[in-house]
Amino acid sequence: GGTLLGQALNYAAASNFIPDGIAMVTDGADNGPSFVTAYQQVSRKWDKQVPVYVYLVKGEPDKIERQAQIAGLDDWQQFRHGHS
């Protein structure tokens, strides 16, 4: 399989749903559409940035944390579960 982390945000935007926060459990692989890119796009549409809570589990290599750092996302918290 492949995790499409940005797809849920695209769906929310298309449905005119505006969340107060986003929580996701993932290995961080983000196989497209990019969550960070989708987040930036919907944040502009919503005219606000909502907090993002990422619960990182073992699996594929984590790409999403670095993408969030590069993009300078302010309200981003990541928690590692099952990592030594």
GROMACS .gro file of N, CA and C in nm:
model
  252
    1GLY      N    1   0.081  -0.118   0.000
    1GLY     CA    2   0.000   0.000   0.000
    1GLY      C    3   0.085   0.124   0.000
    2GLY      N    4   0.019   0.233  -0.007
    2GLY     CA    5   0.086   0.362  -0.001
    2GLY      C    6  -0.004   0.461   0.070
    3THR      N    7   0.052   0.528   0.166
    3THR     CA    8  -0.025   0.624   0.243
    3THR      C    9  -0.035   0.755   0.169
    4LEU      N   10  -0.157   0.803   0.149
    4LEU     CA   11  -0.182   0.930   0.081
    4LEU      C   12  -0.228   1.031   0.185
    5LEU      N   13  -0.133   1.087   0.259
    5LEU     CA   14  -0.167   1.172   0.371
    5LEU      C   15  -0.239   1.300   0.330
    6GLY      N   16  -0.207   1.356   0.217
    6GLY     CA   17  -0.271   1.479   0.173
    6GLY      C   18  -0.411   1.461   0.121
    7GLN      N   19  -0.448   1.338   0.088
    7GLN     CA   20  -0.580   1.313   0.028
    7GLN      C   21  -0.694   1.352   0.121
    8ALA      N   22  -0.681   1.326   0.248
    8ALA     CA   23  -0.788   1.362   0.342
    8ALA      C   24  -0.807   1.513   0.349
    9LEU      N   25  -0.699   1.587   0.342
    9LEU     CA   26  -0.712   1.733   0.342
    9LEU      C   27  -0.779   1.783   0.215
   10ASN      N   28  -0.744   1.724   0.103
   10ASN     CA   29  -0.808   1.762  -0.023
   10ASN      C   30  -0.958   1.732  -0.016
   11TYR      N   31  -0.995   1.619   0.043
   11TYR     CA   32  -1.135   1.583   0.058
   11TYR      C   33  -1.207   1.683   0.150
   12ALA      N   34  -1.143   1.717   0.261
   12ALA     CA   35  -1.203   1.812   0.355
   12ALA      C   36  -1.227   1.947   0.288
   13ALA      N   37  -1.129   1.993   0.211
   13ALA     CA   38  -1.143   2.122   0.143
   13ALA      C   39  -1.255   2.117   0.040
   14ALA      N   40  -1.263   2.008  -0.034
   14ALA     CA   41  -1.367   1.994  -0.136
   14ALA      C   42  -1.507   1.985  -0.073
   15SER      N   43  -1.513   1.935   0.051
   15SER     CA   44  -1.641   1.921   0.122
   15SER      C   45  -1.674   2.043   0.207
   16ASN      N   46  -1.588   2.146   0.200
   16ASN     CA   47  -1.604   2.267   0.281
   16ASN      C   48  -1.604   2.239   0.432
   17PHE      N   49  -1.532   2.134   0.471
   17PHE     CA   50  -1.514   2.102   0.613
   17PHE      C   51  -1.389   2.174   0.662
   18ILE      N   52  -1.401   2.248   0.771
   18ILE     CA   53  -1.287   2.320   0.827
   18ILE      C   54  -1.262   2.267   0.968
   19PRO      N   55  -1.154   2.191   0.987
   19PRO     CA   56  -1.127   2.134   1.119
   19PRO      C   57  -1.063   2.236   1.212
   20ASP      N   58  -1.064   2.206   1.341
   20ASP     CA   59  -0.994   2.288   1.439
   20ASP      C   60  -0.856   2.231   1.471
   21GLY      N   61  -0.830   2.112   1.421
   21GLY     CA   62  -0.701   2.047   1.440
   21GLY      C   63  -0.696   1.920   1.359
   22ILE      N   64  -0.576   1.870   1.339
   22ILE     CA   65  -0.557   1.748   1.260
   22ILE      C   66  -0.469   1.653   1.341
   23ALA      N   67  -0.514   1.530   1.355
   23ALA     CA   68  -0.435   1.426   1.420
   23ALA      C   69  -0.425   1.308   1.324
   24MET      N   70  -0.306   1.255   1.311
   24MET     CA   71  -0.291   1.138   1.224
   24MET      C   72  -0.189   1.042   1.281
   25VAL      N   73  -0.214   0.914   1.256
   25VAL     CA   74  -0.123   0.807   1.293
   25VAL      C   75  -0.065   0.756   1.162
   26THR      N   76   0.068   0.762   1.151
   26THR     CA   77   0.133   0.728   1.025
   26THR      C   78   0.278   0.687   1.049
   27ASP      N   79   0.336   0.623   0.949
   27ASP     CA   80   0.480   0.597   0.955
   27ASP      C   81   0.558   0.713   0.893
   28GLY      N   82   0.486   0.811   0.839
   28GLY     CA   83   0.549   0.930   0.783
   28GLY      C   84   0.593   0.917   0.639
   29ALA      N   85   0.556   0.807   0.572
   29ALA     CA   86   0.603   0.784   0.435
   29ALA      C   87   0.548   0.887   0.338
   30ASP      N   88   0.423   0.927   0.350
   30ASP     CA   89   0.361   1.030   0.266
   30ASP      C   90   0.387   1.008   0.118
   31ASN      N   91   0.314   0.915   0.060
   31ASN     CA   92   0.335   0.877  -0.080
   31ASN      C   93   0.254   0.960  -0.180
   32GLY      N   94   0.209   1.076  -0.140
   32GLY     CA   95   0.144   1.170  -0.230
   32GLY      C   96  -0.005   1.151  -0.239
   33PRO      N   97  -0.085   1.254  -0.258
   33PRO     CA   98  -0.036   1.392  -0.265
   33PRO      C   99   0.025   1.434  -0.131
   34SER      N  100   0.124   1.518  -0.138
   34SER     CA  101   0.200   1.559  -0.021
   34SER      C  102   0.110   1.623   0.084
   35PHE      N  103   0.119   1.575   0.207
   35PHE     CA  104   0.040   1.633   0.315
   35PHE      C  105   0.078   1.779   0.335
   36VAL      N  106   0.207   1.809   0.338
   36VAL     CA  107   0.252   1.946   0.365
   36VAL      C  108   0.202   2.041   0.256
   37THR      N  109   0.211   2.001   0.131
   37THR     CA  110   0.162   2.085   0.021
   37THR      C  111   0.011   2.105   0.033
   38ALA      N  112  -0.062   1.997   0.060
   38ALA     CA  113  -0.207   2.006   0.076
   38ALA      C  114  -0.242   2.094   0.196
   39TYR      N  115  -0.167   2.081   0.304
   39TYR     CA  116  -0.192   2.161   0.425
   39TYR      C  117  -0.174   2.309   0.394
   40GLN      N  118  -0.069   2.343   0.322
   40GLN     CA  119  -0.046   2.483   0.287
   40GLN      C  120  -0.160   2.536   0.199
   41GLN      N  121  -0.206   2.456   0.106
   41GLN     CA  122  -0.314   2.498   0.017
   41GLN      C  123  -0.445   2.517   0.093
   42VAL      N  124  -0.482   2.422   0.177
   42VAL     CA  125  -0.609   2.435   0.249
   42VAL      C  126  -0.601   2.542   0.357
   43SER      N  127  -0.484   2.566   0.412
   43SER     CA  128  -0.469   2.673   0.510
   43SER      C  129  -0.500   2.808   0.446
   44ARG      N  130  -0.456   2.826   0.323
   44ARG     CA  131  -0.489   2.950   0.251
   44ARG      C  132  -0.639   2.958   0.225
   45LYS      N  133  -0.698   2.846   0.184
   45LYS     CA  134  -0.843   2.844   0.158
   45LYS      C  135  -0.922   2.872   0.285
   46TRP      N  136  -0.880   2.811   0.397
   46TRP     CA  137  -0.949   2.827   0.524
   46TRP      C  138  -0.915   2.960   0.591
   47ASP      N  139  -0.811   3.026   0.545
   47ASP     CA  140  -0.761   3.150   0.604
   47ASP      C  141  -0.718   3.129   0.749
   48LYS      N  142  -0.666   3.011   0.777
   48LYS     CA  143  -0.610   2.981   0.910
   48LYS      C  144  -0.525   2.855   0.901
   49GLN      N  145  -0.433   2.844   0.996
   49GLN     CA  146  -0.355   2.721   1.011
   49GLN      C  147  -0.403   2.651   1.137
   50VAL      N  148  -0.434   2.525   1.124
   50VAL     CA  149  -0.479   2.447   1.239
   50VAL      C  150  -0.363   2.362   1.290
   51PRO      N  151  -0.361   2.330   1.418
   51PRO     CA  152  -0.252   2.247   1.471
   51PRO      C  153  -0.256   2.106   1.411
   52VAL      N  154  -0.136   2.050   1.396
   52VAL     CA  155  -0.121   1.915   1.342
   52VAL      C  156  -0.048   1.830   1.446
   53TYR      N  157  -0.107   1.716   1.479
   53TYR     CA  158  -0.048   1.622   1.573
   53TYR      C  159  -0.021   1.492   1.497
   54VAL      N  160   0.105   1.455   1.489
   54VAL     CA  161   0.145   1.336   1.415
   54VAL      C  162   0.194   1.231   1.513
   55TYR      N  163   0.129   1.115   1.513
   55TYR     CA  164   0.170   1.002   1.595
   55TYR      C  165   0.242   0.905   1.504
   56LEU      N  166   0.374   0.906   1.514
   56LEU     CA  167   0.458   0.831   1.421
   56LEU      C  168   0.482   0.689   1.472
   57VAL      N  169   0.450   0.591   1.389
   57VAL     CA  170   0.470   0.450   1.420
   57VAL      C  171   0.576   0.393   1.326
   58LYS      N  172   0.626   0.274   1.359
   58LYS     CA  173   0.726   0.209   1.275
   58LYS      C  174   0.670   0.175   1.139
   59GLY      N  175   0.754   0.177   1.040
   59GLY     CA  176   0.714   0.142   0.904
   59GLY      C  177   0.815   0.197   0.805
   60GLU      N  178   0.765   0.261   0.703
   60GLU     CA  179   0.852   0.321   0.602
   60GLU      C  180   0.930   0.438   0.664
   61PRO      N  181   1.037   0.481   0.598
   61PRO     CA  182   1.112   0.597   0.649
   61PRO      C  183   1.023   0.722   0.654
   62ASP      N  184   1.044   0.801   0.760
   62ASP     CA  185   0.965   0.923   0.783
   62ASP      C  186   1.011   1.034   0.689
   63LYS      N  187   0.923   1.077   0.601
   63LYS     CA  188   0.951   1.190   0.511
   63LYS      C  189   0.879   1.316   0.556
   64ILE      N  190   0.768   1.299   0.622
   64ILE     CA  191   0.679   1.412   0.650
   64ILE      C  192   0.739   1.513   0.748
   65GLU      N  193   0.815   1.466   0.847
   65GLU     CA  194   0.871   1.558   0.945
   65GLU      C  195   0.966   1.657   0.878
   66ARG      N  196   1.052   1.607   0.793
   66ARG     CA  197   1.148   1.695   0.723
   66ARG      C  198   1.074   1.793   0.632
   67GLN      N  199   0.971   1.745   0.562
   67GLN     CA  200   0.893   1.834   0.475
   67GLN      C  201   0.829   1.946   0.556
   68ALA      N  202   0.778   1.914   0.674
   68ALA     CA  203   0.716   2.015   0.760
   68ALA      C  204   0.819   2.116   0.808
   69GLN      N  205   0.939   2.069   0.841
   69GLN     CA  206   1.046   2.159   0.885
   69GLN      C  207   1.086   2.254   0.772
   70ILE      N  208   1.104   2.201   0.653
   70ILE     CA  209   1.142   2.283   0.537
   70ILE      C  210   1.035   2.388   0.509
   71ALA      N  211   0.909   2.348   0.520
   71ALA     CA  212   0.797   2.440   0.493
   71ALA      C  213   0.777   2.540   0.606
   72GLY      N  214   0.840   2.517   0.721
   72GLY     CA  215   0.826   2.608   0.833
   72GLY      C  216   0.689   2.606   0.899
   73LEU      N  217   0.626   2.489   0.902
   73LEU     CA  218   0.495   2.480   0.966
   73LEU      C  219   0.511   2.504   1.115
   74ASP      N  220   0.435   2.599   1.167
   74ASP     CA  221   0.450   2.644   1.305
   74ASP      C  222   0.387   2.552   1.407
   75ASP      N  223   0.264   2.513   1.385
   75ASP     CA  224   0.189   2.439   1.486
   75ASP      C  225   0.190   2.290   1.454
   76TRP      N  226   0.308   2.229   1.463
   76TRP     CA  227   0.331   2.090   1.423
   76TRP      C  228   0.394   2.018   1.540
   77GLN      N  229   0.330   1.912   1.587
   77GLN     CA  230   0.387   1.831   1.695
   77GLN      C  231   0.392   1.686   1.650
   78GLN      N  232   0.505   1.623   1.673
   78GLN     CA  233   0.522   1.485   1.630
   78GLN      C  234   0.565   1.401   1.749
   79PHE      N  235   0.498   1.287   1.765
   79PHE     CA  236   0.524   1.195   1.875
   79PHE      C  237   0.562   1.060   1.815
   80ARG      N  238   0.671   1.003   1.864
   80ARG     CA  239   0.720   0.874   1.814
   80ARG      C  240   0.674   0.761   1.906
   81HIS      N  241   0.608   0.662   1.847
   81HIS     CA  242   0.561   0.547   1.924
   81HIS      C  243   0.628   0.421   1.871
   82GLY      N  244   0.686   0.343   1.960
   82GLY     CA  245   0.749   0.218   1.919
   82GLY      C  246   0.887   0.237   1.858
   83HIS      N  247   0.947   0.355   1.876
   83HIS     CA  248   1.081   0.381   1.825
   83HIS      C  249   1.177   0.377   1.944
   84SER      N  250   1.294   0.319   1.921
   84SER     CA  251   1.392   0.314   2.030
   84SER      C  252   1.491   0.425   2.018
   0.00000   0.00000   0.00000
